Amino acid sequence: MKLVTIVGARPQFIKAASGSRALRKAHQEILVHTGQHHDENMSEVFFREMEIPAPDYNLGIAGGSHGEMTGKMLIEIEKVLLKERPDGVLLYGDTNSTLAGALAAVKLHIPVIHVEAGNRLGTMDSPEEVKKKVMGMYTDPDHLRVEDPGKIEGNTVFTYLDAFSRPEHFAKYLPDYASLDELKAHYRRGGLGDVKVKKFLYAILEELLAPIRERRRMYEQDIEGIYRILRLGSERARREAASTLADVRRAMRIDYFDDAELIARQAENYKNTK
């Protein structure tokens, strides 16, 4: 599959760092940089430090009003799409670059693949909201039937399980399995449905989020207490910062008024000039 990926702003560069590496293992990617963020600190450093492939096209479009910038991008992106004839256009986020890329692709009847920030779970999401997000998570698109073998790599549900599941969760919520490795092995060989795995993940996340919700409700009833916590935290941070800065001054020998050795040496030097 041939895909054109369109980026232009810092959050898109960060997403493309992992996205492009994954794509290029099995597909052809044409990377387009609109130029929306364009200088060393806003663009080049991300490509260099995160080892993002060099853009195949750099449109160099920046500045002007939002409408002017988006219009220029639309014109130039359309030219790239007409030349490359991709199977799809990959877009990240919601910037001017995203809008221009989407318009150009739709008008040329090219499928659009839009990636926002993923399955973000808020600490104050209700149980119903958490369940809806979990049940809608991306898994393996080729795992259509329970008996189909499934892929773990790129499977959002297993990414969450890697981060949050613990051995005790299996005995509590999924006793058919002793460990995450055992669950993954079953999923890979087939015979395990996505719904069952998602319900397991939902149970784990609810166990984590329920006390957070309860604690927030408690603090909502004590706004003065919140300010006390913030004040104490700020005071502690200032003390820690002062101690760290003192260590830095001593290490760099710039604690001029407290460095007895330095004062003595300077006094001796002064005497020798007489």
Tab-separated table of C-alpha atoms in Angstrom:
chain	number	residue	atom	x	y	z
A	1	MET	CA	0.000	0.000	0.000
A	2	LYS	CA	1.207	3.483	-0.830
A	3	LEU	CA	0.339	6.189	1.691
A	4	VAL	CA	1.000	9.914	1.770
A	5	THR	CA	1.531	11.185	5.308
A	6	ILE	CA	1.031	14.924	5.808
A	7	VAL	CA	2.599	16.682	8.790
A	8	GLY	CA	3.355	20.277	9.631
A	9	ALA	CA	3.274	20.909	13.384
A	10	ARG	CA	5.130	19.627	16.441
A	11	PRO	CA	2.464	17.198	17.742
A	12	GLN	CA	2.295	15.655	14.280
A	13	PHE	CA	6.055	15.165	14.138
A	14	ILE	CA	5.929	13.284	17.434
A	15	LYS	CA	3.160	10.982	16.221
A	16	ALA	CA	4.897	10.466	12.873
A	17	ALA	CA	8.094	9.371	14.627
A	18	SER	CA	6.518	6.046	15.579
A	19	GLY	CA	3.916	5.984	12.815
A	20	SER	CA	6.397	6.231	9.965
A	21	ARG	CA	8.649	3.520	11.381
A	22	ALA	CA	5.721	1.139	11.664
A	23	LEU	CA	4.328	1.995	8.237
A	24	ARG	CA	7.586	1.548	6.384
A	25	LYS	CA	7.987	-2.024	7.567
A	26	ALA	CA	5.204	-3.144	5.241
A	27	HIS	CA	4.111	-0.174	3.118
A	28	GLN	CA	5.448	2.663	1.005
A	29	GLU	CA	5.184	6.044	2.686
A	30	ILE	CA	5.548	9.451	1.068
A	31	LEU	CA	6.127	12.044	3.781
A	32	VAL	CA	4.945	15.609	3.152
A	33	HIS	CA	5.980	18.472	5.447
A	34	THR	CA	3.800	21.532	4.854
A	35	GLY	CA	6.192	23.886	6.634
A	36	GLN	CA	3.617	25.131	9.160
A	37	HIS	CA	6.257	24.755	11.908
A	38	HIS	CA	9.556	25.224	10.194
A	39	ASP	CA	12.545	26.442	12.213
A	40	GLU	CA	15.194	24.561	14.220
A	41	ASN	CA	13.300	24.450	17.516
A	42	MET	CA	9.862	23.876	16.029
A	43	SER	CA	10.717	21.312	13.361
A	44	GLU	CA	14.284	20.299	12.606
A	45	VAL	CA	15.129	19.176	16.130
A	46	PHE	CA	12.213	16.717	16.107
A	47	PHE	CA	13.228	15.146	12.799
A	48	ARG	CA	16.820	14.852	13.987
A	49	GLU	CA	16.362	13.694	17.577
A	50	MET	CA	13.422	11.381	16.899
A	51	GLU	CA	14.972	10.026	13.705
A	52	ILE	CA	11.939	10.837	11.576
A	53	PRO	CA	12.587	10.125	7.875
A	54	ALA	CA	13.404	13.216	5.829
A	55	PRO	CA	10.296	14.577	4.069
A	56	ASP	CA	9.881	13.628	0.439
A	57	TYR	CA	8.198	16.997	-0.079
A	58	ASN	CA	8.738	20.144	1.965
A	59	LEU	CA	6.156	22.696	0.884
A	60	GLY	CA	7.645	25.562	2.894
A	61	ILE	CA	4.278	27.170	3.652
A	62	ALA	CA	4.198	29.240	6.852
A	63	GLY	CA	2.878	32.590	8.023
A	64	GLY	CA	-0.137	34.575	6.900
A	65	SER	CA	-3.673	34.181	8.126
A	66	HIS	CA	-5.161	30.761	8.779
A	67	GLY	CA	-7.205	30.960	5.603
A	68	GLU	CA	-4.252	32.039	3.486
A	69	MET	CA	-1.988	29.336	4.894
A	70	THR	CA	-4.594	26.576	4.523
A	71	GLY	CA	-5.414	27.662	0.966
A	72	LYS	CA	-1.782	27.566	-0.118
A	73	MET	CA	-1.346	24.158	1.485
A	74	LEU	CA	-4.431	22.833	-0.276
A	75	ILE	CA	-3.053	23.857	-3.675
A	76	GLU	CA	0.373	22.309	-3.117
A	77	ILE	CA	-0.889	19.126	-1.445
A	78	GLU	CA	-3.244	18.519	-4.336
A	79	LYS	CA	-0.280	18.669	-6.710
A	80	VAL	CA	1.562	16.050	-4.647
A	81	LEU	CA	-1.460	13.740	-4.525
A	82	LEU	CA	-2.046	13.994	-8.264
A	83	LYS	CA	1.579	13.095	-8.863
A	84	GLU	CA	1.876	10.260	-6.321
A	85	ARG	CA	-1.618	8.732	-6.648
A	86	PRO	CA	-1.564	7.130	-3.168
A	87	ASP	CA	-3.958	4.510	-1.823
A	88	GLY	CA	-4.634	6.707	1.183
A	89	VAL	CA	-3.674	9.901	3.011
A	90	LEU	CA	-2.588	9.696	6.647
A	91	LEU	CA	-3.318	12.780	8.782
A	92	TYR	CA	-2.630	13.569	12.427
A	93	GLY	CA	-4.416	15.963	14.768
A	94	ASP	CA	-6.424	19.063	13.849
A	95	THR	CA	-4.059	21.703	12.441
A	96	ASN	CA	-4.190	23.745	9.238
A	97	SER	CA	-2.033	21.037	7.653
A	98	THR	CA	-4.614	18.425	8.649
A	99	LEU	CA	-7.505	20.426	7.212
A	100	ALA	CA	-5.744	21.130	3.928
A	101	GLY	CA	-4.688	17.509	3.546
A	102	ALA	CA	-8.188	16.233	4.256
A	103	LEU	CA	-9.805	18.603	1.752
A	104	ALA	CA	-7.314	17.749	-0.974
A	105	ALA	CA	-7.731	14.021	-0.449
A	106	VAL	CA	-11.527	14.051	-0.264
A	107	LYS	CA	-11.859	16.133	-3.437
A	108	LEU	CA	-9.640	13.607	-5.263
A	109	HIS	CA	-11.610	10.679	-3.793
A	110	ILE	CA	-8.578	9.348	-1.903
A	111	PRO	CA	-9.342	7.601	1.420
A	112	VAL	CA	-8.369	9.577	4.517
A	113	ILE	CA	-6.873	7.920	7.595
A	114	HIS	CA	-7.130	10.300	10.545
A	115	VAL	CA	-5.269	9.745	13.797
A	116	GLU	CA	-6.118	12.022	16.705
A	117	ALA	CA	-4.533	11.276	20.077
A	118	GLY	CA	-5.778	7.724	20.477
A	119	ASN	CA	-7.992	6.242	23.174
A	120	ARG	CA	-7.560	8.894	25.837
A	121	LEU	CA	-9.127	7.925	29.138
A	122	GLY	CA	-9.866	10.770	31.519
A	123	THR	CA	-9.466	10.171	35.234
A	124	MET	CA	-12.965	11.573	35.732
A	125	ASP	CA	-14.632	9.690	32.877
A	126	SER	CA	-17.720	7.897	34.133
A	127	PRO	CA	-17.736	4.070	34.094
A	128	GLU	CA	-20.012	4.265	31.058
A	129	GLU	CA	-17.578	6.551	29.220
A	130	VAL	CA	-14.620	4.306	30.060
A	131	LYS	CA	-16.468	1.232	28.860
A	132	LYS	CA	-17.466	2.949	25.611
A	133	LYS	CA	-13.858	3.968	24.920
A	134	VAL	CA	-12.470	0.546	25.769
A	135	MET	CA	-15.014	-1.317	23.669
A	136	GLY	CA	-14.210	0.986	20.736
A	137	MET	CA	-10.442	0.541	20.961
A	138	TYR	CA	-8.462	-0.454	17.876
A	139	THR	CA	-7.330	-4.084	17.832
A	140	ASP	CA	-6.263	-6.262	14.898
A	141	PRO	CA	-8.352	-5.453	11.795
A	142	ASP	CA	-7.745	-8.968	10.446
A	143	HIS	CA	-9.088	-10.591	13.613
A	144	LEU	CA	-12.632	-10.764	12.270
A	145	ARG	CA	-13.815	-13.982	13.917
A	146	VAL	CA	-13.047	-15.432	17.329
A	147	GLU	CA	-11.207	-18.355	15.746
A	148	ASP	CA	-8.941	-16.086	13.657
A	149	PRO	CA	-5.311	-15.692	14.803
A	150	GLY	CA	-4.704	-12.203	16.159
A	151	LYS	CA	-1.776	-9.802	16.250
A	152	ILE	CA	-0.535	-8.239	19.472
A	153	GLU	CA	1.734	-5.668	17.819
A	154	GLY	CA	-0.098	-2.359	17.303
A	155	ASN	CA	-3.115	-3.678	19.212
A	156	THR	CA	-4.199	-0.871	21.541
A	157	VAL	CA	-5.935	-3.176	24.007
A	158	PHE	CA	-2.785	-5.168	24.632
A	159	THR	CA	-0.763	-1.957	24.865
A	160	TYR	CA	-2.993	-0.949	27.785
A	161	LEU	CA	-2.772	-4.419	29.301
A	162	ASP	CA	1.029	-4.261	29.141
A	163	ALA	CA	0.872	-1.041	31.144
A	164	PHE	CA	-1.856	-1.760	33.690
A	165	SER	CA	-2.461	-5.489	34.141
A	166	ARG	CA	-0.969	-7.261	37.153
A	167	PRO	CA	-0.786	-11.001	37.964
A	168	GLU	CA	-3.515	-10.660	40.593
A	169	HIS	CA	-5.945	-9.278	38.006
A	170	PHE	CA	-6.151	-12.634	36.245
A	171	ALA	CA	-7.303	-14.518	39.307
A	172	LYS	CA	-9.796	-11.751	40.032
A	173	TYR	CA	-11.247	-10.978	36.596
A	174	LEU	CA	-10.059	-13.627	34.122
A	175	PRO	CA	-9.287	-16.877	35.965
A	176	ASP	CA	-9.067	-18.883	32.732
A	177	TYR	CA	-5.558	-17.442	32.306
A	178	ALA	CA	-2.611	-17.340	34.670
A	179	SER	CA	-0.720	-14.471	33.076
A	180	LEU	CA	-0.653	-11.884	30.313
A	181	ASP	CA	1.781	-14.025	28.323
A	182	GLU	CA	-0.742	-16.863	28.373
A	183	LEU	CA	-3.522	-14.525	27.245
A	184	LYS	CA	-1.359	-13.182	24.400
A	185	ALA	CA	-0.437	-16.691	23.265
A	186	HIS	CA	-4.112	-17.673	23.026
A	187	TYR	CA	-4.956	-14.495	21.109
A	188	ARG	CA	-2.113	-15.099	18.646
A	189	ARG	CA	-3.152	-18.671	17.834
A	190	GLY	CA	-6.872	-17.829	17.592
A	191	GLY	CA	-9.916	-18.777	19.589
A	192	LEU	CA	-10.039	-15.658	21.764
A	193	GLY	CA	-12.394	-12.795	20.932
A	194	ASP	CA	-11.676	-9.095	21.258
A	195	VAL	CA	-14.770	-8.509	23.396
A	196	LYS	CA	-13.539	-10.844	26.135
A	197	VAL	CA	-10.135	-9.143	26.233
A	198	LYS	CA	-11.706	-5.677	26.261
A	199	LYS	CA	-14.006	-6.590	29.152
A	200	PHE	CA	-10.950	-7.733	31.082
A	201	LEU	CA	-9.189	-4.433	30.379
A	202	TYR	CA	-12.295	-2.474	31.397
A	203	ALA	CA	-12.410	-4.265	34.763
A	204	ILE	CA	-8.746	-3.428	35.402
A	205	LEU	CA	-9.151	0.236	34.468
A	206	GLU	CA	-12.268	0.612	36.594
A	207	GLU	CA	-10.387	-0.768	39.590
A	208	LEU	CA	-7.742	1.906	38.981
A	209	LEU	CA	-10.067	4.830	38.234
A	210	ALA	CA	-12.820	4.316	40.834
A	211	PRO	CA	-10.746	5.492	43.851
A	212	ILE	CA	-9.415	8.440	41.810
A	213	ARG	CA	-12.980	9.565	41.096
A	214	GLU	CA	-13.904	9.160	44.749
A	215	ARG	CA	-10.913	11.158	45.910
A	216	ARG	CA	-11.691	13.953	43.475
A	217	ARG	CA	-15.294	14.123	44.704
A	218	MET	CA	-13.949	14.421	48.228
A	219	TYR	CA	-11.616	17.293	47.308
A	220	GLU	CA	-14.389	19.060	45.405
A	221	GLN	CA	-16.072	19.522	48.785
A	222	ASP	CA	-12.948	21.124	50.297
A	223	ILE	CA	-11.646	23.823	47.960
A	224	GLU	CA	-9.762	25.484	50.845
A	225	GLY	CA	-8.010	22.180	51.460
A	226	ILE	CA	-6.892	22.084	47.841
A	227	TYR	CA	-5.306	25.505	48.218
A	228	ARG	CA	-3.554	24.354	51.406
A	229	ILE	CA	-2.078	21.422	49.497
A	230	LEU	CA	-0.965	23.720	46.664
A	231	ARG	CA	0.585	26.187	49.106
A	232	LEU	CA	2.474	23.483	50.999
A	233	GLY	CA	3.628	21.957	47.741
A	234	SER	CA	4.896	25.309	46.488
A	235	GLU	CA	6.775	25.932	49.736
A	236	ARG	CA	8.400	22.501	49.564
A	237	ALA	CA	9.318	23.027	45.904
A	238	ARG	CA	10.978	26.360	46.740
A	239	ARG	CA	13.002	24.729	49.539
A	240	GLU	CA	14.120	21.903	47.268
A	241	ALA	CA	14.991	24.355	44.495
A	242	ALA	CA	17.023	26.530	46.863
A	243	SER	CA	18.938	23.501	48.132
A	244	THR	CA	19.640	22.310	44.596
A	245	LEU	CA	20.811	25.758	43.488
A	246	ALA	CA	23.129	25.948	46.499
A	247	ASP	CA	24.663	22.614	45.477
A	248	VAL	CA	25.077	23.903	41.924
A	249	ARG	CA	26.781	27.106	43.122
A	250	ARG	CA	29.181	25.124	45.284
A	251	ALA	CA	29.984	22.678	42.488
A	252	MET	CA	30.632	25.527	40.063
A	253	ARG	CA	32.554	27.573	42.660
A	254	ILE	CA	30.275	30.571	42.237
A	255	ASP	CA	29.056	30.763	45.841
A	256	TYR	CA	31.236	33.846	46.205
A	257	PHE	CA	30.129	34.951	49.676
A	258	ASP	CA	30.204	31.522	51.334
A	259	ASP	CA	33.316	29.977	49.787
A	260	ALA	CA	35.934	30.505	52.513
A	261	GLU	CA	38.687	28.957	50.394
A	262	LEU	CA	37.944	31.288	47.502
A	263	ILE	CA	37.860	34.363	49.775
A	264	ALA	CA	41.189	33.407	51.379
A	265	ARG	CA	42.808	32.831	48.010
A	266	GLN	CA	41.609	36.163	46.664
A	267	ALA	CA	42.848	37.928	49.812
A	268	GLU	CA	46.270	36.318	49.379
A	269	ASN	CA	46.359	37.323	45.748
A	270	TYR	CA	45.549	40.895	46.714
A	271	LYS	CA	48.385	40.955	49.278
A	272	ASN	CA	50.836	39.708	46.657
A	273	THR	CA	50.016	42.649	44.420
A	274	LYS	CA	51.193	45.124	47.064
